[in-house]
XYZ file of C-alpha atoms in Angstrom:
634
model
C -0.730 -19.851 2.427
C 0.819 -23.080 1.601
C 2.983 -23.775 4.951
C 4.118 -26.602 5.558
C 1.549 -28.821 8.110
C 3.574 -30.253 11.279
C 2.577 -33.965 11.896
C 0.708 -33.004 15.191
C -1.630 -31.000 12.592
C -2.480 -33.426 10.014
C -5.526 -34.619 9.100
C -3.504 -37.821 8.673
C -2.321 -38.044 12.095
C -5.632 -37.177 13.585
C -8.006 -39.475 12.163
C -5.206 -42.296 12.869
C -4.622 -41.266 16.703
C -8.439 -41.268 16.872
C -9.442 -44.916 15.530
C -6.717 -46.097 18.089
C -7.633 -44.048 20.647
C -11.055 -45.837 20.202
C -9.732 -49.050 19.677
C -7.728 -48.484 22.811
C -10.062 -46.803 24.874
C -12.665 -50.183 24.325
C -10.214 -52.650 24.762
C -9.359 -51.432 28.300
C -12.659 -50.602 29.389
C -13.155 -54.343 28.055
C -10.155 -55.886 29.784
C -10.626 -53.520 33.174
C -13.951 -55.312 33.403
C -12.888 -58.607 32.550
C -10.084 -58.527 34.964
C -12.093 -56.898 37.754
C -15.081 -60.181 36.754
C -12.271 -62.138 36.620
C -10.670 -61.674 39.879
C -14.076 -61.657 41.611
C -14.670 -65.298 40.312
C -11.246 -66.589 41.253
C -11.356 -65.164 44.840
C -15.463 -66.632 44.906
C -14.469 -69.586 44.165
C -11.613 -70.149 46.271
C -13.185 -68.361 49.793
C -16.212 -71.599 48.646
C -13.926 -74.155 47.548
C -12.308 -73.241 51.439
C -16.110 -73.432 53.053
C -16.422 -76.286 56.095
C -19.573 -78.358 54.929
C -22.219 -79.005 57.172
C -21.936 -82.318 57.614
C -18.060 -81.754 58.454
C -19.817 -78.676 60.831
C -21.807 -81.279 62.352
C -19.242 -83.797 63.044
C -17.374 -81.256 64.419
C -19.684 -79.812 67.017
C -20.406 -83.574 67.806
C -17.423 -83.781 68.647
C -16.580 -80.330 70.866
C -20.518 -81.632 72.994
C -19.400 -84.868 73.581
C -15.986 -83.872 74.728
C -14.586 -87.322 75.877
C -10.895 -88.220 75.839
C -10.757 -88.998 72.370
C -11.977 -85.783 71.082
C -8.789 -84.206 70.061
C -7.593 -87.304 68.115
C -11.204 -87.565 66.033
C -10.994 -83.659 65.586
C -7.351 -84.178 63.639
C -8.812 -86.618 61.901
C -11.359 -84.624 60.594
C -9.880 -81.652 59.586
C -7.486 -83.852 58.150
C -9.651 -84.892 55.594
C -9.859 -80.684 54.093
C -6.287 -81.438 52.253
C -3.452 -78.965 52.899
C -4.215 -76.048 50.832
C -5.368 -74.137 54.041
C -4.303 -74.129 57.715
C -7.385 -74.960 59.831
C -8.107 -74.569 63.350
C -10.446 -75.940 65.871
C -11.692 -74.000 68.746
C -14.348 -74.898 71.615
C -16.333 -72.243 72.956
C -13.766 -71.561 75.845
C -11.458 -70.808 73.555
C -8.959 -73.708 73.771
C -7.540 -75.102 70.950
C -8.741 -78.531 70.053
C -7.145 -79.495 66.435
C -4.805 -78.050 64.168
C -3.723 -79.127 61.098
C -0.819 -77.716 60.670
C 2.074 -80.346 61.759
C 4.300 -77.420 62.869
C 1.741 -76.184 65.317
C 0.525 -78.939 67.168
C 2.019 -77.781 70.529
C -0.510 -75.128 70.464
C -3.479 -78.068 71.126
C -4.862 -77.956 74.394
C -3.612 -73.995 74.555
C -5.878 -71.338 74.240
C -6.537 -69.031 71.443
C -5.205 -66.052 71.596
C -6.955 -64.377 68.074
C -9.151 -62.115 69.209
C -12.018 -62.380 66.013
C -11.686 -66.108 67.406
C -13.251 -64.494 70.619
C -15.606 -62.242 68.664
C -16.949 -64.996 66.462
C -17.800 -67.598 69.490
C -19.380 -64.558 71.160
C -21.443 -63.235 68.356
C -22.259 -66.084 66.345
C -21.675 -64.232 63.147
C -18.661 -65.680 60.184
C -16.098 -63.391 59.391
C -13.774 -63.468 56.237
C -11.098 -61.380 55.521
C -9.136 -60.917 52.779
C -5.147 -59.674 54.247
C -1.869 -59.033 53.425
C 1.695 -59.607 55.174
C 5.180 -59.271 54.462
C 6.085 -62.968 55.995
C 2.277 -64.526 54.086
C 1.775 -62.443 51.199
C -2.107 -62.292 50.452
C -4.312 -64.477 52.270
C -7.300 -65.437 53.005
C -9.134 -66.257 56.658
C -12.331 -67.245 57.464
C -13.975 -68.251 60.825
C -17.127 -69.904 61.211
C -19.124 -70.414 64.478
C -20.031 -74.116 65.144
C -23.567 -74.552 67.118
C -24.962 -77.501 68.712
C -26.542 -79.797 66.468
C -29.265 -81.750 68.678
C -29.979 -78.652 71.121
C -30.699 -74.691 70.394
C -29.030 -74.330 67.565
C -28.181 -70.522 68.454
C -25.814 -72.047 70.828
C -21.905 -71.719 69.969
C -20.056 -74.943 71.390
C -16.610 -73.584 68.848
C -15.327 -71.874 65.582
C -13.319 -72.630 62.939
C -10.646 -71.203 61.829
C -9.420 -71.000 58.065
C -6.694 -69.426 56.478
C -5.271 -69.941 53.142
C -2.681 -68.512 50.768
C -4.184 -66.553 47.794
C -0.542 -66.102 45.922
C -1.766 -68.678 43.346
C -5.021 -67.204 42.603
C -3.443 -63.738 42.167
C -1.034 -64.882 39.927
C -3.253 -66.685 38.044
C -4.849 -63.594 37.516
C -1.965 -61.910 36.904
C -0.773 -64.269 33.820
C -4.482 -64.020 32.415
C -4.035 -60.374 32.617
C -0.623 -60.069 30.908
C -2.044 -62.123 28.019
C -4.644 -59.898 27.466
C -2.547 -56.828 27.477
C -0.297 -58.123 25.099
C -2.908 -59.159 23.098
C -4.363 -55.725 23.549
C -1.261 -54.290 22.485
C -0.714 -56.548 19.442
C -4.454 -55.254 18.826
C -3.796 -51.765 19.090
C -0.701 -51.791 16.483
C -3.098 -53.948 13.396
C -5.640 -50.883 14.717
C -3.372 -48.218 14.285
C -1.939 -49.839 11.134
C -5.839 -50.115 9.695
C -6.255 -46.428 10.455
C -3.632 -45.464 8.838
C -4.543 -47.118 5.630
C -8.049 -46.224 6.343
C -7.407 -42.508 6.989
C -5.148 -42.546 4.138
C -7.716 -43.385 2.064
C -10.368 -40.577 3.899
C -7.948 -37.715 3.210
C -6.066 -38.306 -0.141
C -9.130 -36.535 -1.909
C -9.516 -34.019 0.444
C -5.544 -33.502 0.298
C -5.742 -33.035 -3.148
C -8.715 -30.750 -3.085
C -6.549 -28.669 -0.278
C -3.897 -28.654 -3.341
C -6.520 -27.642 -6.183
C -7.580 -24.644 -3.657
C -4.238 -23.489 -3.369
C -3.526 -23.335 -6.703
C -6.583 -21.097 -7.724
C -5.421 -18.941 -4.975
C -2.265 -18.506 -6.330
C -4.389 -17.807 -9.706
C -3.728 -21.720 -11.564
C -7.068 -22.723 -12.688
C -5.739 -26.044 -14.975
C -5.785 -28.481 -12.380
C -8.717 -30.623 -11.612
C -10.003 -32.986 -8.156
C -9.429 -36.816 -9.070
C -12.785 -38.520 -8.403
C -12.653 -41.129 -5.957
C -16.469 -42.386 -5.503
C -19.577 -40.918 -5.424
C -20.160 -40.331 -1.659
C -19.982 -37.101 -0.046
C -15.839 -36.864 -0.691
C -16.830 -37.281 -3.999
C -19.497 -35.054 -4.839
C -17.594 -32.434 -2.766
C -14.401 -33.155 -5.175
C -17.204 -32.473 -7.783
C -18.466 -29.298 -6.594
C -14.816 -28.384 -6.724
C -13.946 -28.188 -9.860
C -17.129 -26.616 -11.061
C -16.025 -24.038 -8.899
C -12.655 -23.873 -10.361
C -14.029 -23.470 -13.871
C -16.939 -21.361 -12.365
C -14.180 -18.609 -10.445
C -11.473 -19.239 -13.422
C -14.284 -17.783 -15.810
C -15.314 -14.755 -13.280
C -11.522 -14.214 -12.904
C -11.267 -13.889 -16.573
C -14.013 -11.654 -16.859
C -13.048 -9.539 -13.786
C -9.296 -9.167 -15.019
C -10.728 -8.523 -18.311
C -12.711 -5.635 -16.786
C -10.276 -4.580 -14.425
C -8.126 -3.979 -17.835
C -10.392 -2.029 -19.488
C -10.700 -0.149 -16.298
C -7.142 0.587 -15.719
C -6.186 1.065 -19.429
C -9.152 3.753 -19.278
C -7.981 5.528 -15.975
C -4.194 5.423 -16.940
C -4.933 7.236 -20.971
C -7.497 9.887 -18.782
C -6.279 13.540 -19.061
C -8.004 14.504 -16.010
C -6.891 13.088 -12.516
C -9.417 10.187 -10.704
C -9.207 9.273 -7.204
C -12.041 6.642 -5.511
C -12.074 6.595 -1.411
C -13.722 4.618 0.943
C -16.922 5.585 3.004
C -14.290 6.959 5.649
C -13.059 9.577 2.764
C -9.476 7.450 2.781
C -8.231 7.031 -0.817
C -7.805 3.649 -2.099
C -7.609 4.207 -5.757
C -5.445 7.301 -7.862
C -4.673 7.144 -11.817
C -1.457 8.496 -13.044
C -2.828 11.363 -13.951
C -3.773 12.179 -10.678
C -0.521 11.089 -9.185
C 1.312 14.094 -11.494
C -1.887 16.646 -10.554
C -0.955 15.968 -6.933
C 2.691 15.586 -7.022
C 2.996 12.139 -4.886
C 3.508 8.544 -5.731
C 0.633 6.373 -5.480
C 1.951 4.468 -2.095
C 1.892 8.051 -0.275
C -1.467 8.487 -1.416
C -3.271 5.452 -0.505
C -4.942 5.331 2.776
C -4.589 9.454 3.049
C -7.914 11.609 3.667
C -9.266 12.863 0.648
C -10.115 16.490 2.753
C -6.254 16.811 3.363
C -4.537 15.641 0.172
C -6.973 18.179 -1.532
C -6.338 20.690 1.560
C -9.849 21.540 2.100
C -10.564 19.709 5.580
C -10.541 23.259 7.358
C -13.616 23.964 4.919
C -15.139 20.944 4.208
C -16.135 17.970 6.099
C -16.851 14.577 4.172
C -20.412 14.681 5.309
C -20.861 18.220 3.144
C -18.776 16.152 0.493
C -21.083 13.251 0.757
C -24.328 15.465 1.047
C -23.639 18.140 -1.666
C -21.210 16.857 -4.411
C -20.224 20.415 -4.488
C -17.968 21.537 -7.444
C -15.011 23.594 -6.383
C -12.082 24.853 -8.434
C -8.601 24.472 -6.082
C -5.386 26.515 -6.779
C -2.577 24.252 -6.338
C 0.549 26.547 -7.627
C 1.617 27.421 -4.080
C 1.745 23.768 -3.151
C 3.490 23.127 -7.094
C 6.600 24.555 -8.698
C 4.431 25.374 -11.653
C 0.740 27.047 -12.146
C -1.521 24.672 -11.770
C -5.535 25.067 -11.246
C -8.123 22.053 -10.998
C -11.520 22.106 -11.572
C -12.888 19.308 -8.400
C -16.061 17.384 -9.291
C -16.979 14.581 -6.684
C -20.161 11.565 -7.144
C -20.849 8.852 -4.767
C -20.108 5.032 -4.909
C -23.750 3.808 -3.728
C -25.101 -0.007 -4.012
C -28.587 -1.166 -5.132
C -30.015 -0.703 -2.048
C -28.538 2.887 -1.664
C -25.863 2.102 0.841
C -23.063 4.737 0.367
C -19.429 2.993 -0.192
C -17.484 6.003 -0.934
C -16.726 9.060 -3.321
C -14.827 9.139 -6.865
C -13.303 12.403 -7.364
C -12.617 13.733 -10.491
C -9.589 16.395 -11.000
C -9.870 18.462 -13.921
C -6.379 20.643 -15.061
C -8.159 23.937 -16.252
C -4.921 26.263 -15.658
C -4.928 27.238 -19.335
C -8.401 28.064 -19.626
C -8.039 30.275 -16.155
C -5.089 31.207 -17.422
C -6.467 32.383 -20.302
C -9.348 34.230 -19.546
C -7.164 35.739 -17.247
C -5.132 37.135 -20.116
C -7.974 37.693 -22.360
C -8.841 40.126 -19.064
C -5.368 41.472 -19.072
C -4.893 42.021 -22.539
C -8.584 43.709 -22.859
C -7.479 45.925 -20.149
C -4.482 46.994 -21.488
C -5.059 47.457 -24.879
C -7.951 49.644 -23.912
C -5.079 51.111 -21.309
C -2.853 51.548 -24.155
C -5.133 53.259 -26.426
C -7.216 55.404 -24.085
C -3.711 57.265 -23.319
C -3.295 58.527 -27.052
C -6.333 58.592 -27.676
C -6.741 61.146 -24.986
C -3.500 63.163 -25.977
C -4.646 63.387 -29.423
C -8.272 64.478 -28.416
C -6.756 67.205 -26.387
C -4.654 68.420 -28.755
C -7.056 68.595 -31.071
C -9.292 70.224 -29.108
C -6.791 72.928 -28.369
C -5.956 73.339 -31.910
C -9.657 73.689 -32.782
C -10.264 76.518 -29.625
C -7.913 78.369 -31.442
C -4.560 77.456 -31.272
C -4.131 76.555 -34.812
C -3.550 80.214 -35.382
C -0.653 80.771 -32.660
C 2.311 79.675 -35.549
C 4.772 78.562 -32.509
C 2.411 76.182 -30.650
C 0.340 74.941 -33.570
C 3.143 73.182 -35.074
C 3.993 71.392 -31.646
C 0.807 70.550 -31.363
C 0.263 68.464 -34.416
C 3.704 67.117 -33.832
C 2.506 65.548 -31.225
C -0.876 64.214 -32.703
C 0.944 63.206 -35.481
C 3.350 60.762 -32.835
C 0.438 59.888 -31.177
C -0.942 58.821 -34.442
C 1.915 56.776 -35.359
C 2.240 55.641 -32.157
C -1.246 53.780 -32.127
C -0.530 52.588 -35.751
C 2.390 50.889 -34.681
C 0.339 49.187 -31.737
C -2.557 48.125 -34.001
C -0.001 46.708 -36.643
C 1.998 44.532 -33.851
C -1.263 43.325 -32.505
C -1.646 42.154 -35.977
C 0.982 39.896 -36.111
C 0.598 38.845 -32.424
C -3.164 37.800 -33.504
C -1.950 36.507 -36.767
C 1.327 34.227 -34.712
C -1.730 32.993 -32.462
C -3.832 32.023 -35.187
C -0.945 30.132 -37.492
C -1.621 32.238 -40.065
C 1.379 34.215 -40.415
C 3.439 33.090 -43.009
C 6.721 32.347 -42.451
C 8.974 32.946 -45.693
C 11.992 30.677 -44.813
C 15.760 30.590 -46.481
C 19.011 29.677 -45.581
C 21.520 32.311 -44.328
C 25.264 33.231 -43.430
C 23.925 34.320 -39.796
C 27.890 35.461 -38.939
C 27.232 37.931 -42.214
C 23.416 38.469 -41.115
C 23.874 39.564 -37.733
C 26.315 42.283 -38.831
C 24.470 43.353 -41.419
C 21.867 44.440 -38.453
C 24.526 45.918 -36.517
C 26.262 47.888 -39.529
C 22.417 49.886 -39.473
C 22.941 50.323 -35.968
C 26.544 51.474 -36.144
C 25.632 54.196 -39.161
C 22.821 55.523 -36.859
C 25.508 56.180 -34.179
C 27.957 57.647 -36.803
C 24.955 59.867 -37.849
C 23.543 60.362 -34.640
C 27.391 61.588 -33.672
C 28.077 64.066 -37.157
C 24.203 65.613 -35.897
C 25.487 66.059 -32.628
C 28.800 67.529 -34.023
C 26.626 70.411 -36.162
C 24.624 71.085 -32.855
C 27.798 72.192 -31.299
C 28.705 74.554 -34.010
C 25.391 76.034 -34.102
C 25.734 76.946 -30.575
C 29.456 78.413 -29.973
C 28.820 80.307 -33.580
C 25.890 81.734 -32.246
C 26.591 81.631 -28.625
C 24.201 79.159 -27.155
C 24.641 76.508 -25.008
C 22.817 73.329 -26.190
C 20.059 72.027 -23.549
C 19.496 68.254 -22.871
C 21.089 66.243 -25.492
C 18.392 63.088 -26.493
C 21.248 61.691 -28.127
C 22.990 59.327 -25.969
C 26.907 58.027 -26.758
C 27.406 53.977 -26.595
C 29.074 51.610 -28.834
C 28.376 48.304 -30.335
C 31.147 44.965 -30.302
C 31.131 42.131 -31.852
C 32.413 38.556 -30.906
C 31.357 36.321 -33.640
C 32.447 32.398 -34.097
C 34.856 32.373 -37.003
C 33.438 29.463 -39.004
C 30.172 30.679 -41.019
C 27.034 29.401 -39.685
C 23.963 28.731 -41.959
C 20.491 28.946 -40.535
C 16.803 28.548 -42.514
C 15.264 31.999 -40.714
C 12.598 34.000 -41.978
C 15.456 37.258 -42.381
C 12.429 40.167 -42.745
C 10.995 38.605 -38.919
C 14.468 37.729 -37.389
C 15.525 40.922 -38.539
C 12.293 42.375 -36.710
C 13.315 40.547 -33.210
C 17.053 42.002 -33.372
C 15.847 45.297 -33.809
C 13.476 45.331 -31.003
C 16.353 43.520 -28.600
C 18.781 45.997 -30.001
C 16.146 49.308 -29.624
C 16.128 47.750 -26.039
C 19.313 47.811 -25.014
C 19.833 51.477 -26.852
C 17.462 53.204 -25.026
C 18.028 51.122 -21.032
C 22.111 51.860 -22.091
C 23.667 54.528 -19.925
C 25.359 57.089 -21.618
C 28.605 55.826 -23.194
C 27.748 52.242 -22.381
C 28.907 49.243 -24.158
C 26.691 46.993 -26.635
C 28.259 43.488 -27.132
C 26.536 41.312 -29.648
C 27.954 37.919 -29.460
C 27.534 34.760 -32.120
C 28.453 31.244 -31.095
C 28.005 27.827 -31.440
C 27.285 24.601 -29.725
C 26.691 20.895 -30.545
C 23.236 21.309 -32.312
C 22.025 25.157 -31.709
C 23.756 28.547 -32.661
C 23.471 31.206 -29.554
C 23.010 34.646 -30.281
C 23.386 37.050 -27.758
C 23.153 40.945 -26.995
C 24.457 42.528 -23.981
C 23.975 46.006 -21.976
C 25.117 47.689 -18.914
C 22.195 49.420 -17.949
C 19.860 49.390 -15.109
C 18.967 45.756 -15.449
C 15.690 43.810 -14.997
C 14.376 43.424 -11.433
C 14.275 39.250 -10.484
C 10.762 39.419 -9.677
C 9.954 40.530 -13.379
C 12.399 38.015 -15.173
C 8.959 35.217 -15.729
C 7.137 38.304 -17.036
C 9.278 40.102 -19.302
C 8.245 38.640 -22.750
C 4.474 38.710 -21.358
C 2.519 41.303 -23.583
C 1.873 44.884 -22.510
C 4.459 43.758 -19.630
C 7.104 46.914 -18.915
C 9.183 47.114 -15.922
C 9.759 50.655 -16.422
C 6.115 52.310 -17.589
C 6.311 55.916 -17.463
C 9.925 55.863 -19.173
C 8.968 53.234 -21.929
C 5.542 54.910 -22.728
C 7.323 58.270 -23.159
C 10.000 56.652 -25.545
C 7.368 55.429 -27.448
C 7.457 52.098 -26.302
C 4.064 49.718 -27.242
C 5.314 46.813 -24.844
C 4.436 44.312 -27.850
C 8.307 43.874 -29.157
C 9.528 41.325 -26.826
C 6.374 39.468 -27.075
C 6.392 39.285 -30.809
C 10.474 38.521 -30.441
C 9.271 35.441 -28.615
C 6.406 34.250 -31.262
C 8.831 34.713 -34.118
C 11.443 32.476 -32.737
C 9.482 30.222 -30.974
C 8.129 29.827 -35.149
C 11.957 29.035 -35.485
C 11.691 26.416 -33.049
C 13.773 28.170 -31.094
C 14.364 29.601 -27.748
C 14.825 33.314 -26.210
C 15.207 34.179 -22.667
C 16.972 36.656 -20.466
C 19.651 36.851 -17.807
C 19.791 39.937 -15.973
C 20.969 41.247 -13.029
C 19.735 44.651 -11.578
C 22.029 47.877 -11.599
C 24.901 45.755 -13.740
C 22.896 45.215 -16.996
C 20.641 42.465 -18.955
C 22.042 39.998 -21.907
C 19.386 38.339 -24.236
C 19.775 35.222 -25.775
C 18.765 33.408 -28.878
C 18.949 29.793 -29.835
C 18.547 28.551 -33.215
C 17.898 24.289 -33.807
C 21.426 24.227 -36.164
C 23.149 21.489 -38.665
C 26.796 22.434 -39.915
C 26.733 22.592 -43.417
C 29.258 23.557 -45.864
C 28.449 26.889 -48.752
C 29.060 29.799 -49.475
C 28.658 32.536 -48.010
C 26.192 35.573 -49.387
C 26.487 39.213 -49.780
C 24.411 41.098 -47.420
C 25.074 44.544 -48.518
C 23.157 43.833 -51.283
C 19.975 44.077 -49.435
């Protein structure tokens, strides 16, 4: 805004070029006429100061009608008596030439004339003057004048007389006047041009500085203030200037002030705001809005509303405008995370009800939909989950109660079954418990520090005694049958093994050990029952800079990638029919992930199908130094 004003453009320069523009402009007009006035007087008086009186007329046209010997010689004589500024001829009316007075041309007395306005004149009667120029002359001056007859008619022409005169003196006379004046014209012109100067210095110092005061409250600086000058219109404008300086300095204030509160509002909003134009283009977007939408606020601005919110194939901004319709908008295809916003739009009107635009107001209600989606889910499957037993048991009993209480082979079976069934529905109810209780915070967590290297096998010793008893069963089941001569059927007992690769150094962990104990045993149950026959357990224990990692690997069928996200999600089973009929609740991995998420720590899976799936644990852990405790005391 503040460039730099060429010379050409300056106030300065413009009032000064136009006072001596003025002054110019007048004294030419001035000296054009006085030149022009002054030349017509000069050549006026010198064509009458070169006039033939009438009395010299008369003694000259004496003269030409008496004609006697001694014409000629009284003629000279005459003429004589004009002086020698001029060259004077006289002529008779048969054009001979009667008296010069020129010295040079006397021969030409006696001759005749051979001018033909000489000619004219005598014929007509009429003067002529004439004002001529000529290389040999320069500018001069003739004249001829018809002489009549003074006693007789006098329209009768007895001659003429002929004058011509050099004018070089008058126009140079002229010429000196008019060099004077244009000197003085020009001397004129500088004290003008000086005066304007100083006078348009003086016009446009105030408005100078008030073009200085205005660029400094557009740049924001409100401090300065207009020197007063005078009280005329400069002044009272100089005035009115800093009133408004104090005037927009205070609005400024209060706007900024506003504009604050505005932005400090918008930026600490938890839902998203964005404020278009009456086009629908959006011109303002909080931060909040910026992470709804996944854009910076540069990409956003200027955008269509209907297309950043992808709803200009349903929606035009006239419905938008018209209706204010609410709309809820899934945005997790667009986002690498879930995300669901509830859309509520108002309009930006004036006083007089002139629409100016639309603020939009994005509302993040993914948890809430995400939760009474669950609450739908869970509903659903706990009523899944129990209707199945439920229904098992009812038949069963109804069996039993037609009568098959008294068969003693099937009876038995029967309330086996009921009596798994039973269990089996217990065992849901009591892990729903402590799901409901985890949710809640109520569950308390009974926290001590442990040798987690001693821990961890301690809960693999229980697991290696069931194989060892699982193996001396299957051992007596082979007896039984060659001693009797039976072939066992399916064995439910399946061979695998369990190894250990434990860090050396002991680490010490504050764990609840009755729930940690509860997630290894549901990992650990996992990986039994997925292991192939004669597959490999390895439980591994290491650590990094500030977390222990616990791990537990098997080789069986693996976890699909499509069900990785989903795994620890309640109710969630990749395999139904088999984990249902192993007696399965689909509740362990969920509670695994409460209880150590209690811990502040972190469980997750890598698995890949057909090859097997590893679980890990991570513990928040400080090295310490103790002792370590003995865990076959418990």
């Amino acid at each position: 805004m503040n460039k730099k004003i060429r010379l050409l453009q300056s106030i300065h320069f413009k009032i000064a070029i136009v006072f001596v523009l003025l002054l110019l402009v007048t004294l030419e007009v001035i000296g054009a006429s006085f030149v022009k006035q002054l030349e017509y007087e000069n050549i006026r008086d010198f064509k009458q100061s070169l006039q033939v009186t009438p009395y010299i007329q008369n003694q000259l046209s004496s003269e030409l009608v008496n004609n006697n010997g001694n014409t000629n010689k009284n003629i000279k004589e005459i003429i004589g008596d004009m002086g020698n500024s001029a060259e004077i001829q006289v002529i008779d009316n048969k054009g001979t030439i009667r008296g010069v007075t020129n010295l040079n041309n006397q021969s030409t007395v006696g001759q005749k004339t051979r001018n033909p306005r000489v000619k004219q004149v005598i014929y007509s009667g009429h003067m002529e003057q004439e004002v001529a120029y000529s290389e040999s002359l320069g500018s001069y001056y003739t004249a001829i004048q018809p002489l009549t007859n003074p006693s007789g008619d006098s329209n009768t022409v007895v001659g003429a007389v002929y004058i011509r005169a050099s004018m070089e003196d008058v126009y140079k006379g002229i010429s000196s006047i008019t060099v004077i004046f244009l000197t003085s014209s020009l001397v004129a012109g500088l004290l003008g041009m000086a005066l304007s100067i100083v006078i348009s210095r003086a016009i446009t110092r105030p408005i100078d500085e008030m073009k200085k005061q205005a660029i400094q409250m557009a740049r924001g600086d409100y401090s300065g203030q207009v020197k007063i000058y005078g009280q005329d219109e400069l002044g009272q404008l100089a005035i009115a200037v800093n009133n408004l300086s104090v005037r927009v300095e205070e609005a400024q204030e209060a706007s900024e002030s506003e504009r604050r509160r505005l932005d400090s509002v918008l930026s600490h909003m938890t839902d998203g705001v964005i404020a278009t134009d009456r086009r629908g283009n959006i011109t303002i977007i909080n931060e909040t809005g910026q992470d709804f939408l996944n854009v910076t606020r540069d990409e956003l601005l200027g955008q269509s509303l209907l297309k950043v919110l992808r709803i200009s194939e349903k929606y035009s901004l006239r419905d938008l405008l018209e209706t204010q319709q609410e709309m809820v908008l899934d945005f997790s295809e667009q986002q690498d995370h879930d995300l669901i916003l509830h859309v509520d739009f108002s309009l930006i009107q004036k006083e007089t009800g002139y629409i100016t635009g639309l603020v939009c107001v994005l509302h993040d209600v993914t948890e809430q939909q995400k939760n009474e989606q669950e609450q739908r889910e869970f509903v659903s499957n706990v009523s899944h989950e129990l209707r199945t037993p439920l229904t098992s048991v009812r038949s069963y009993i109804e069996a039993l109660n037609d009568g098959a209480w008294q068969d003693p082979e099937i009876a038995p079976n029967f309330l086996k079954v009921t009596q798994e069934e039973t269990d089996r529905m217990i065992r849901m109810i009591n892990d729903l418990l402590s799901l409901s209780r985890m949710d809640q915070g109520t569950a308390k967590m009974n926290l001590e520090y442990v040798n987690l290297n001693e821990f961890f096998g301690y809960a693999l010793d229980r697991f290696d005694m069931m194989i060892k008893r699982d193996q001396e069963h299957e051992a007596d089941i082979q007896k039984s049958s060659i001693s009797t001569g039976k072939l066992p059927t399916d064995d439910p007992n399946k061979k695998y093994s369990i190894t250990r690769d434990f860090t050396k150094r002991d680490l010490w962990v504050e764990i609840d050990t009755d729930k940690f104990m509860q997630v290894i045993d549901n990992i650990m149950n996992n990986a039994i029952k997925y292991s192939p026959d004669g597959g490999v357990i390895t439980c591994r224990l290491l650590e990094t800079h500030r977390h222990v990692i616990l791990s537990i690997s098997d080789q069986g069928l693996g976890i699909p990638r499509k069900d990785l996200g989903k795994i620890f999600d309640r109710f969630y089973r990749v395999d139904k029919a088999r984990s249902r009929k192993q007696g399965g609740t689909g509740l362990g991995l969920a509670i695994s992930k409460e209880v150590i998420e209690a811990h502040h720590g972190r469980v997750w899976v890598d698995s890949q199908e057909g090859k097997g799936s590893t679980f890990y644990i991570s513990l928040p852990y400080e090295p310490i130094d103790s002792d370590g405790g003995d865990w076959d005391a418990i």
